[in-house]
């Protein structure tokens, strides 16, 4: 293969006229991080709610939680992304649908909502597993102290469950971070989208995607290190 390597391409002016190719990739990294963080806020709180519903002694709550998880976990993320971006505005009332389609940064908001709802189904399963892994005596202790069901979850069950599931939650956050790449299919110029644009403009495919890979690895390592520090900080004394 006759390929002309050119690692100095990152310092060349990009055709967009807003900086170099390196600036283009860093802009993509910025949108990747912002999208992942915003989606994670939705995923964490919604997933925690769904996970709690799946552990309540109430069949209706269990059915709602199970239905949500099975729908969002079993439909491919790419299909969900297309449904949110292309289909939802068409099935809503025309005025509302037109407003969504004309909204500035529509791909960003769509990606955040889609990733948030998708990841929430996975977080819900982690929360459910964490709560069910706790000894039954903890729930009974909350009841004995006069706590309501909500107070028992808030002050007893969830704080301990989150400590147990912190490692798998870290994995889910990393998956969420990497899943932002799917948003390039609806026009969000995150890191993968920017690397693809660089490759199309410069024809330096290996340099573009090597740089994107290094940036993904770097940000993931930062997340892993921070999660490890947090895990040690909140660990129950005597269990580590």
Coordinates of N, CA and C in Angstrom, one line a residue:
X1 N 0.8 -1.2 0.0 CA 0.0 0.0 0.0 C 0.9 1.2 0.0
X2 N 0.6 2.1 -0.9 CA 1.4 3.4 -1.0 C 0.7 4.5 -0.4
X3 N 0.9 4.7 0.9 CA 0.2 5.7 1.7 C 1.2 6.7 2.2
X4 N 0.9 8.0 2.0 CA 1.8 9.1 2.4 C 1.4 9.6 3.8
X5 N 2.3 9.2 4.7 CA 2.0 9.6 6.1 C 2.4 11.1 6.2
X6 N 1.5 11.8 7.0 CA 1.7 13.2 7.2 C 1.2 13.6 8.6
X7 N 2.1 13.4 9.6 CA 1.6 13.7 11.0 C 1.5 15.2 11.3
X8 N 2.1 16.0 10.4 CA 2.1 17.5 10.6 C 0.7 18.0 10.1
X9 N -0.1 17.2 9.6 CA -1.4 17.6 9.1 C -2.3 18.3 10.1
X10 N -2.0 17.9 11.4 CA -2.8 18.5 12.5 C -2.6 20.0 12.7
X11 N -1.5 20.5 12.2 CA -1.2 21.9 12.3 C -1.5 22.7 11.0
X12 N -2.1 22.0 10.1 CA -2.5 22.7 8.8 C -3.9 23.4 9.0
X13 N -4.2 24.4 8.3 CA -5.5 25.1 8.4 C -6.5 24.2 7.9
X14 N -7.6 24.0 8.6 CA -8.8 23.2 8.1 C -9.6 24.0 7.1
X15 N -10.3 23.3 6.2 CA -11.1 24.0 5.2 C -12.2 24.8 5.8
X16 N -12.6 24.5 7.1 CA -13.7 25.3 7.7 C -13.3 26.7 8.0
X17 N -12.0 27.0 8.0 CA -11.5 28.3 8.3 C -11.6 28.8 9.7
X18 N -11.8 27.9 10.6 CA -11.9 28.3 12.0 C -10.7 27.8 12.9
X19 N -9.7 27.3 12.3 CA -8.5 26.8 13.0 C -7.9 25.7 12.3
X20 N -7.0 25.0 13.0 CA -6.3 23.9 12.4 C -7.1 22.6 12.5
X21 N -6.6 21.5 12.0 CA -7.2 20.2 12.1 C -7.2 19.7 13.6
X22 N -6.2 20.1 14.3 CA -6.1 19.8 15.7 C -7.3 20.5 16.5
X23 N -7.5 21.7 16.1 CA -8.7 22.5 16.7 C -10.0 21.8 16.4
X24 N -10.1 21.3 15.2 CA -11.3 20.6 14.7 C -11.5 19.4 15.6
X25 N -10.5 18.6 15.9 CA -10.6 17.4 16.7 C -10.9 17.8 18.1
X26 N -10.3 18.8 18.7 CA -10.6 19.2 20.0 C -12.0 19.7 20.2
X27 N -12.5 20.4 19.1 CA -13.9 20.8 19.1 C -14.8 19.6 19.2
X28 N -14.5 18.5 18.5 CA -15.3 17.3 18.5 C -15.2 16.6 19.9
X29 N -14.0 16.7 20.5 CA -13.9 16.1 21.9 C -14.7 16.9 22.8
X30 N -14.8 18.2 22.7 CA -15.6 19.0 23.6 C -17.1 18.6 23.5
X31 N -17.6 18.4 22.2 CA -19.0 18.0 22.1 C -19.2 16.6 22.6
X32 N -18.2 15.7 22.4 CA -18.4 14.4 23.0 C -18.5 14.4 24.5
X33 N -17.7 15.2 25.2 CA -17.7 15.2 26.6 C -19.0 15.9 27.1
X34 N -19.4 17.0 26.5 CA -20.7 17.7 26.9 C -21.9 16.8 26.7
X35 N -21.9 16.1 25.5 CA -23.1 15.2 25.2 C -23.1 14.1 26.2
X36 N -22.0 13.5 26.5 CA -21.9 12.4 27.4 C -22.4 12.8 28.8
X37 N -21.9 13.9 29.3 CA -22.2 14.4 30.7 C -23.7 14.7 30.8
X38 N -24.2 15.4 29.8 CA -25.7 15.8 29.9 C -26.5 14.5 29.8
X39 N -26.2 13.6 28.9 CA -26.9 12.3 28.8 C -26.8 11.5 30.1
X40 N -25.7 11.6 30.8 CA -25.5 10.8 32.0 C -26.3 11.4 33.1
X41 N -26.6 12.7 33.2 CA -27.4 13.2 34.2 C -28.8 12.6 34.1
X42 N -29.3 12.6 32.8 CA -30.6 12.0 32.6 C -30.6 10.5 32.9
X43 N -29.6 9.8 32.5 CA -29.5 8.3 32.7 C -29.4 8.0 34.2
X44 N -28.6 8.8 34.9 CA -28.5 8.4 36.3 C -29.7 8.6 37.1
X45 N -30.4 9.7 37.0 CA -31.6 10.0 37.8 C -32.8 9.2 37.3
X46 N -33.0 9.1 36.0 CA -34.1 8.3 35.5 C -33.8 6.8 35.7
X47 N -32.6 6.4 35.5 CA -32.2 5.0 35.8 C -32.4 4.6 37.2
X48 N -32.1 5.5 38.1 CA -32.3 5.2 39.5 C -33.7 5.1 39.9
X49 N -34.6 5.9 39.3 CA -36.0 5.9 39.5 C -36.6 4.5 39.0
X50 N -36.2 4.2 37.8 CA -36.7 2.9 37.2 C -36.2 1.7 38.0
X51 N -34.9 1.8 38.4 CA -34.4 0.7 39.2 C -35.1 0.5 40.6
X52 N -35.5 1.6 41.2 CA -36.3 1.6 42.4 C -37.7 1.0 42.2
X53 N -38.3 1.4 41.1 CA -39.6 0.9 40.7 C -39.6 -0.6 40.6
X54 N -38.5 -1.2 40.1 CA -38.4 -2.6 39.9 C -38.1 -3.4 41.2
X55 N -37.9 -2.7 42.3 CA -37.6 -3.3 43.5 C -38.7 -3.1 44.6
X56 N -39.7 -2.2 44.2 CA -40.8 -1.9 45.1 C -41.8 -3.1 45.2
X57 N -42.4 -3.3 46.4 CA -43.4 -4.4 46.5 C -44.7 -4.0 45.9
X58 N -44.7 -3.7 44.7 CA -45.9 -3.2 44.0 C -45.8 -3.7 42.5
X59 N -46.8 -4.5 42.1 CA -46.8 -5.1 40.8 C -46.9 -4.1 39.7
X60 N -47.7 -3.0 39.9 CA -47.8 -2.0 38.9 C -46.4 -1.3 38.7
X61 N -45.8 -0.9 39.8 CA -44.5 -0.3 39.7 C -43.5 -1.2 39.0
X62 N -43.5 -2.5 39.4 CA -42.6 -3.5 38.7 C -42.8 -3.6 37.2
X63 N -44.1 -3.6 36.8 CA -44.5 -3.7 35.4 C -44.0 -2.5 34.6
X64 N -44.2 -1.3 35.2 CA -43.7 0.0 34.6 C -42.2 -0.1 34.4
X65 N -41.5 -0.4 35.4 CA -40.0 -0.5 35.3 C -39.5 -1.5 34.4
X66 N -40.1 -2.7 34.4 CA -39.7 -3.8 33.5 C -40.0 -3.4 32.0
X67 N -41.2 -2.8 31.8 CA -41.5 -2.4 30.4 C -40.5 -1.4 29.9
X68 N -40.2 -0.4 30.7 CA -39.2 0.6 30.2 C -37.9 -0.1 29.9
X69 N -37.4 -0.9 30.8 CA -36.1 -1.5 30.6 C -36.1 -2.4 29.3
X70 N -37.1 -3.2 29.2 CA -37.1 -4.1 28.0 C -37.2 -3.4 26.7
X71 N -37.9 -2.3 26.7 CA -38.1 -1.5 25.4 C -36.8 -0.8 25.1
X72 N -36.2 -0.1 26.0 CA -35.0 0.7 25.7 C -33.8 -0.1 25.6
X73 N -33.7 -1.2 26.3 CA -32.5 -2.0 26.3 C -32.4 -2.9 25.1
X74 N -33.5 -3.3 24.5 CA -33.5 -4.3 23.4 C -33.7 -3.7 22.0
X75 N -33.9 -2.4 21.9 CA -33.9 -1.7 20.6 C -32.5 -1.1 20.4
X76 N -31.9 -1.4 19.2 CA -30.5 -0.9 19.0 C -30.5 0.6 19.1
X77 N -29.3 1.1 19.6 CA -29.2 2.6 19.9 C -29.3 3.4 18.6
X78 N -28.8 2.8 17.5 CA -28.9 3.6 16.2 C -30.3 3.7 15.8
X79 N -31.1 2.7 16.0 CA -32.5 2.8 15.6 C -33.2 3.8 16.5
X80 N -32.9 3.8 17.8 CA -33.5 4.8 18.7 C -33.1 6.2 18.3
X81 N -31.8 6.4 17.9 CA -31.4 7.7 17.5 C -32.2 8.2 16.3
X82 N -32.4 7.4 15.3 CA -33.2 7.7 14.1 C -34.7 8.0 14.5
X83 N -35.2 7.2 15.4 CA -36.6 7.4 15.8 C -36.8 8.8 16.5
X84 N -35.8 9.1 17.4 CA -35.9 10.4 18.1 C -35.7 11.6 17.1
X85 N -34.8 11.4 16.1 CA -34.5 12.6 15.3 C -35.4 12.7 14.1
X86 N -35.7 11.6 13.4 CA -36.5 11.7 12.2 C -38.0 11.4 12.3
X87 N -38.3 10.5 13.3 CA -39.7 10.1 13.4 C -40.5 10.9 14.4
X88 N -40.0 11.1 15.5 CA -40.7 11.8 16.6 C -41.3 13.2 16.1
X89 N -40.5 14.1 15.4 CA -41.1 15.3 15.0 C -42.3 15.2 14.0
X90 N -42.3 14.1 13.3 CA -43.3 13.9 12.3 C -44.6 13.4 13.0
X91 N -44.6 12.7 14.1 CA -45.8 12.2 14.7 C -46.4 13.1 15.8
X92 N -45.6 14.2 16.1 CA -46.1 15.2 17.0 C -47.0 16.2 16.3
X93 N -47.8 17.0 16.9 CA -48.5 18.0 16.2 C -47.6 18.9 15.4
X94 N -48.1 19.3 14.2 CA -47.2 19.9 13.2 C -46.4 21.1 13.8
X95 N -47.1 22.0 14.6 CA -46.4 23.2 15.1 C -45.3 22.7 16.0
X96 N -45.5 21.8 16.9 CA -44.5 21.3 17.8 C -43.4 20.6 17.1
X97 N -43.7 19.8 16.1 CA -42.7 19.0 15.3 C -41.8 20.0 14.5
X98 N -42.4 21.1 13.9 CA -41.7 22.0 13.2 C -40.7 22.8 14.1
X99 N -41.2 23.1 15.4 CA -40.3 23.8 16.3 C -39.1 22.9 16.7
X100 N -39.3 21.6 16.9 CA -38.2 20.7 17.2 C -37.2 20.7 16.1
X101 N -37.7 20.5 14.8 CA -36.8 20.4 13.7 C -36.0 21.7 13.4
X102 N -36.6 22.9 13.8 CA -35.9 24.2 13.6 C -35.1 24.6 14.8
X103 N -35.1 23.8 15.8 CA -34.4 24.2 17.0 C -32.9 24.2 16.8
X104 N -32.2 25.3 17.2 CA -30.7 25.3 17.1 C -30.1 24.1 17.8
X105 N -29.1 23.6 17.2 CA -28.4 22.4 17.8 C -29.3 21.2 18.1
X106 N -30.3 21.0 17.2 CA -31.2 19.9 17.3 C -30.5 18.6 17.4
X107 N -29.4 18.3 16.7 CA -28.8 17.0 16.8 C -28.2 16.8 18.2
X108 N -27.7 17.9 18.8 CA -27.1 17.8 20.2 C -28.2 17.4 21.2
X109 N -29.3 18.1 21.2 CA -30.4 17.8 22.1 C -31.0 16.5 21.9
X110 N -31.1 16.1 20.6 CA -31.7 14.8 20.3 C -30.7 13.7 20.8
X111 N -29.4 13.8 20.6 CA -28.5 12.8 21.1 C -28.5 12.7 22.6
X112 N -28.6 13.9 23.3 CA -28.6 13.8 24.7 C -29.8 13.1 25.3
X113 N -31.0 13.4 24.7 CA -32.2 12.7 25.2 C -32.1 11.2 24.8
X114 N -31.7 10.9 23.6 CA -31.7 9.5 23.2 C -30.7 8.7 24.0
X115 N -29.5 9.2 24.2 CA -28.5 8.5 25.0 C -28.9 8.4 26.5
X116 N -29.5 9.5 27.0 CA -30.0 9.5 28.3 C -31.0 8.4 28.6
X117 N -32.0 8.3 27.7 CA -33.1 7.3 27.9 C -32.5 5.9 27.7
X118 N -31.6 5.7 26.7 CA -31.1 4.4 26.4 C -30.2 3.9 27.6
X119 N -29.3 4.8 28.1 CA -28.4 4.4 29.2 C -29.2 4.2 30.5
X120 N -30.3 5.0 30.6 CA -31.1 4.8 31.9 C -31.6 3.4 32.0
X121 N -31.9 2.7 30.9 CA -32.4 1.3 31.1 C -31.3 0.4 31.6
X122 N -30.0 0.7 31.3 CA -28.9 -0.1 31.8 C -28.6 0.3 33.2
X123 N -28.6 1.6 33.5 CA -28.4 2.0 34.9 C -29.5 1.4 35.8
X124 N -30.7 1.4 35.3 CA -31.8 0.8 36.1 C -31.5 -0.6 36.6
X125 N -30.9 -1.4 35.7 CA -30.6 -2.8 36.0 C -29.5 -2.8 37.0
X126 N -28.5 -1.9 37.0 CA -27.5 -1.9 37.9 C -28.0 -1.5 39.3
X127 N -28.9 -0.5 39.3 CA -29.5 -0.1 40.6 C -30.3 -1.2 41.2
X128 N -31.1 -1.8 40.4 CA -31.9 -2.9 40.9 C -31.1 -4.0 41.5
X129 N -30.0 -4.4 40.8 CA -29.1 -5.5 41.3 C -28.4 -5.0 42.6
X130 N -28.1 -3.7 42.7 CA -27.4 -3.3 43.9 C -28.4 -3.3 45.1
X131 N -29.6 -2.9 44.9 CA -30.6 -2.9 46.0 C -30.9 -4.3 46.4
X132 N -31.0 -5.2 45.4 CA -31.4 -6.6 45.8 C -30.2 -7.4 46.4
X133 N -29.0 -6.8 46.2 CA -27.8 -7.5 46.8 C -27.6 -7.1 48.3
X134 N -28.3 -6.1 48.7 CA -28.2 -5.7 50.1 C -28.9 -6.7 51.0
X135 N -28.4 -6.9 52.2 CA -29.1 -7.8 53.2 C -30.6 -7.3 53.5
X136 N -31.5 -8.2 53.6 CA -32.9 -7.9 53.9 C -33.0 -7.1 55.2
X137 N -32.0 -7.3 56.1 CA -32.1 -6.6 57.4 C -32.0 -5.1 57.3
X138 N -31.4 -4.6 56.2 CA -31.3 -3.1 56.0 C -32.7 -2.5 55.7
X139 N -33.5 -3.1 54.9 CA -34.8 -2.6 54.7 C -35.7 -2.7 55.9
X140 N -35.5 -3.8 56.6 CA -36.3 -4.0 57.9 C -35.9 -3.0 58.9
X141 N -34.6 -2.7 59.0 CA -34.1 -1.7 59.9 C -34.7 -0.3 59.7
X142 N -34.8 0.0 58.4 CA -35.5 1.3 58.1 C -36.9 1.3 58.5
X143 N -37.6 0.2 58.3 CA -39.0 0.1 58.7 C -39.1 0.2 60.2
X144 N -38.2 -0.5 61.0 CA -38.2 -0.5 62.4 C -37.9 0.9 63.0
X145 N -37.2 1.8 62.2 CA -36.9 3.1 62.7 C -38.1 4.1 62.4
X146 N -39.1 3.6 61.7 CA -40.3 4.4 61.4 C -40.2 5.2 60.1
X147 N -39.2 4.8 59.3 CA -39.0 5.4 58.0 C -40.2 5.0 57.0
X148 N -40.6 5.9 56.2 CA -41.5 5.6 55.1 C -40.7 4.8 54.0
X149 N -41.4 4.3 53.0 CA -40.7 3.6 52.0 C -39.7 4.5 51.3
X150 N -40.1 5.7 51.0 CA -39.2 6.7 50.3 C -38.0 7.0 51.1
X151 N -38.2 7.2 52.5 CA -37.1 7.5 53.3 C -36.1 6.3 53.5
X152 N -36.7 5.1 53.5 CA -35.8 3.9 53.6 C -34.9 3.8 52.3
X153 N -35.5 4.1 51.2 CA -34.6 4.1 50.0 C -33.6 5.2 50.0
X154 N -34.0 6.4 50.4 CA -33.2 7.6 50.4 C -32.0 7.5 51.3
X155 N -32.3 7.1 52.6 CA -31.3 7.1 53.6 C -30.6 5.8 53.9
X156 N -31.2 4.7 53.5 CA -30.6 3.4 53.8 C -30.2 2.6 52.6
X157 N -31.1 2.3 51.7 CA -30.8 1.4 50.6 C -30.0 2.0 49.5
X158 N -30.4 3.1 49.0 CA -29.7 3.7 47.8 C -28.2 4.1 48.1
X159 N -27.9 4.7 49.3 CA -26.5 5.1 49.6 C -25.6 3.8 49.6
X160 N -26.1 2.7 50.1 CA -25.3 1.5 50.2 C -25.3 0.8 48.8
X161 N -26.4 0.9 48.1 CA -26.4 0.2 46.8 C -25.5 0.9 45.8
X162 N -25.4 2.3 45.8 CA -24.5 3.0 44.9 C -23.1 2.6 45.2
X163 N -22.7 2.4 46.4 CA -21.3 2.0 46.8 C -21.0 0.7 46.1
X164 N -22.0 -0.3 46.1 CA -21.8 -1.6 45.6 C -21.6 -1.5 44.0
X165 N -22.4 -0.7 43.4 CA -22.5 -0.7 41.9 C -21.6 0.4 41.3
X166 N -20.8 1.0 42.1 CA -20.0 2.1 41.5 C -19.1 1.6 40.3
X167 N -18.4 0.4 40.4 CA -17.6 -0.1 39.3 C -18.5 -0.3 38.0
X168 N -19.6 -1.1 38.1 CA -20.4 -1.2 36.9 C -21.0 0.1 36.4
X169 N -21.3 1.1 37.3 CA -21.8 2.4 36.8 C -20.7 3.1 36.1
X170 N -19.4 2.9 36.5 CA -18.3 3.5 35.7 C -18.2 2.9 34.3
X171 N -18.4 1.6 34.2 CA -18.5 1.0 32.9 C -19.6 1.5 32.0
X172 N -20.8 1.7 32.7 CA -21.9 2.3 31.9 C -21.6 3.7 31.4
X173 N -20.9 4.5 32.3 CA -20.6 5.9 31.9 C -19.6 5.8 30.7
X174 N -18.6 4.9 30.7 CA -17.7 4.8 29.6 C -18.4 4.4 28.4
X175 N -19.4 3.5 28.5 CA -20.2 3.1 27.3 C -20.9 4.3 26.8
X176 N -21.5 5.0 27.7 CA -22.2 6.2 27.3 C -21.3 7.2 26.6
X177 N -20.1 7.4 27.0 CA -19.2 8.3 26.4 C -18.8 7.8 25.0
X178 N -18.6 6.5 24.8 CA -18.3 6.0 23.5 C -19.5 6.0 22.6
X179 N -20.7 5.8 23.1 CA -21.9 5.7 22.3 C -22.3 7.1 21.7
X180 N -21.6 8.2 22.2 CA -21.9 9.5 21.6 C -21.5 9.5 20.1
X181 N -20.6 8.5 19.7 CA -20.2 8.4 18.3 C -21.3 8.1 17.4
X182 N -22.4 7.5 17.9 CA -23.5 7.2 17.1 C -24.2 8.4 16.6
X183 N -24.1 9.5 17.4 CA -24.8 10.8 17.0 C -24.3 11.4 15.8
X184 N -23.1 10.9 15.2 CA -22.7 11.5 14.0 C -23.7 11.2 12.8
X185 N -24.5 10.1 13.0 CA -25.5 9.8 12.0 C -26.6 10.8 11.9
X186 N -26.8 11.6 12.9 CA -27.8 12.6 12.8 C -27.2 14.0 12.7
X187 N -25.9 14.1 12.5 CA -25.3 15.4 12.2 C -24.6 16.0 13.3
X188 N -24.4 15.4 14.5 CA -23.6 16.0 15.6 C -22.2 15.7 15.3
X189 N -21.4 16.8 15.2 CA -20.0 16.7 14.9 C -19.2 16.5 16.2
X190 N -19.4 15.3 16.8 CA -18.5 15.0 18.0 C -17.2 14.5 17.5
X191 N -16.5 13.8 18.4 CA -15.1 13.4 18.0 C -15.0 12.5 16.8
X192 N -15.8 11.5 16.7 CA -15.7 10.6 15.6 C -16.2 11.3 14.3
X193 N -17.2 12.2 14.4 CA -17.6 12.9 13.3 C -16.6 13.9 12.8
X194 N -15.9 14.5 13.7 CA -14.8 15.4 13.3 C -13.6 14.7 12.7
X195 N -13.3 13.5 13.2 CA -12.2 12.7 12.6 C -12.6 12.3 11.2
X196 N -13.9 11.9 11.0 CA -14.3 11.6 9.7 C -14.3 12.8 8.7
X197 N -14.6 14.0 9.2 CA -14.5 15.2 8.4 C -13.1 15.5 8.0
X198 N -12.2 15.3 9.0 CA -10.8 15.5 8.7 C -10.3 14.6 7.7
X199 N -10.7 13.3 7.8 CA -10.3 12.3 6.8 C -10.8 12.6 5.4
X200 N -12.0 13.2 5.3 CA -12.6 13.5 4.0 C -12.0 14.7 3.4
X201 N -11.6 15.7 4.2 CA -10.9 16.9 3.7 C -9.5 16.7 3.3
X202 N -8.8 15.9 4.1 CA -7.3 15.8 3.9 C -6.9 14.4 3.3
X203 N -7.7 13.4 3.4 CA -7.4 12.1 2.9 C -6.4 11.4 3.8
X204 N -6.1 11.9 5.0 CA -5.2 11.3 5.9 C -6.0 10.5 6.9
X205 N -6.5 9.4 6.5 CA -7.4 8.6 7.3 C -6.8 8.0 8.5
X206 N -5.5 7.5 8.4 CA -4.9 6.9 9.6 C -4.5 7.9 10.6
X207 N -4.0 9.1 10.2 CA -3.7 10.2 11.2 C -5.0 10.6 11.9
X208 N -6.1 10.8 11.2 CA -7.3 11.3 11.8 C -7.8 10.4 12.8
X209 N -7.9 9.1 12.5 CA -8.6 8.2 13.4 C -7.6 7.7 14.5
X210 N -6.3 7.8 14.2 CA -5.3 7.5 15.3 C -5.4 8.6 16.4
X211 N -5.5 9.8 16.0 CA -5.7 10.9 16.9 C -7.0 10.8 17.7
X212 N -8.1 10.4 17.0 CA -9.4 10.2 17.7 C -9.3 9.1 18.7
X213 N -8.6 8.0 18.4 CA -8.4 6.9 19.3 C -7.7 7.3 20.5
X214 N -6.6 8.0 20.3 CA -5.8 8.5 21.5 C -6.6 9.4 22.4
X215 N -7.4 10.3 21.8 CA -8.3 11.1 22.6 C -9.3 10.3 23.4
X216 N -9.9 9.3 22.8 CA -10.9 8.5 23.5 C -10.2 7.8 24.6
X217 N -9.1 7.2 24.4 CA -8.3 6.4 25.4 C -8.0 7.4 26.6
X218 N -7.5 8.6 26.2 CA -7.1 9.5 27.3 C -8.3 9.9 28.2
X219 N -9.4 10.3 27.6 CA -10.6 10.7 28.4 C -11.1 9.5 29.2
X220 N -11.1 8.3 28.6 CA -11.5 7.1 29.4 C -10.6 6.8 30.5
X221 N -9.3 7.0 30.4 CA -8.4 6.7 31.5 C -8.6 7.8 32.6
X222 N -8.9 9.0 32.2 CA -9.2 10.0 33.2 C -10.5 9.6 34.0
X223 N -11.5 9.1 33.3 CA -12.7 8.7 34.0 C -12.4 7.5 34.9
X224 N -11.6 6.5 34.5 CA -11.3 5.4 35.3 C -10.6 5.7 36.6
X225 N -9.6 6.6 36.4 CA -8.8 7.1 37.6 C -9.7 7.8 38.6
X226 N -10.5 8.7 38.1 CA -11.4 9.5 39.0 C -12.4 8.5 39.7
X227 N -13.0 7.6 38.9 CA -13.9 6.6 39.5 C -13.2 5.8 40.6
X228 N -11.9 5.4 40.4 CA -11.2 4.6 41.4 C -11.0 5.4 42.6
X229 N -10.7 6.7 42.5 CA -10.5 7.6 43.7 C -11.9 7.8 44.4
X230 N -13.0 7.9 43.7 CA -14.3 8.0 44.3 C -14.7 6.7 45.0
X231 N -14.3 5.6 44.4 CA -14.7 4.3 45.0 C -14.0 4.2 46.3
X232 N -12.7 4.6 46.4 CA -12.0 4.5 47.7 C -12.5 5.5 48.7
X233 N -13.0 6.6 48.2 CA -13.4 7.6 49.1 C -14.7 7.3 49.8
X234 N -15.6 6.5 49.1 CA -16.9 6.2 49.6 C -17.0 4.8 50.1
X235 N -15.9 4.1 50.1 CA -16.0 2.6 50.5 C -16.3 2.5 52.0
X236 N -17.1 1.5 52.3 CA -17.5 1.3 53.7 C -16.3 0.8 54.4
X237 N -15.9 1.4 55.5 CA -14.7 0.9 56.3 C -14.8 -0.6 56.6
X238 N -13.7 -1.3 56.4 CA -13.6 -2.7 56.7 C -13.9 -3.6 55.5
X239 N -14.4 -3.0 54.4 CA -14.8 -3.8 53.3 C -13.8 -3.7 52.2
X240 N -12.7 -2.9 52.3 CA -11.7 -2.8 51.3 C -10.3 -3.0 52.0

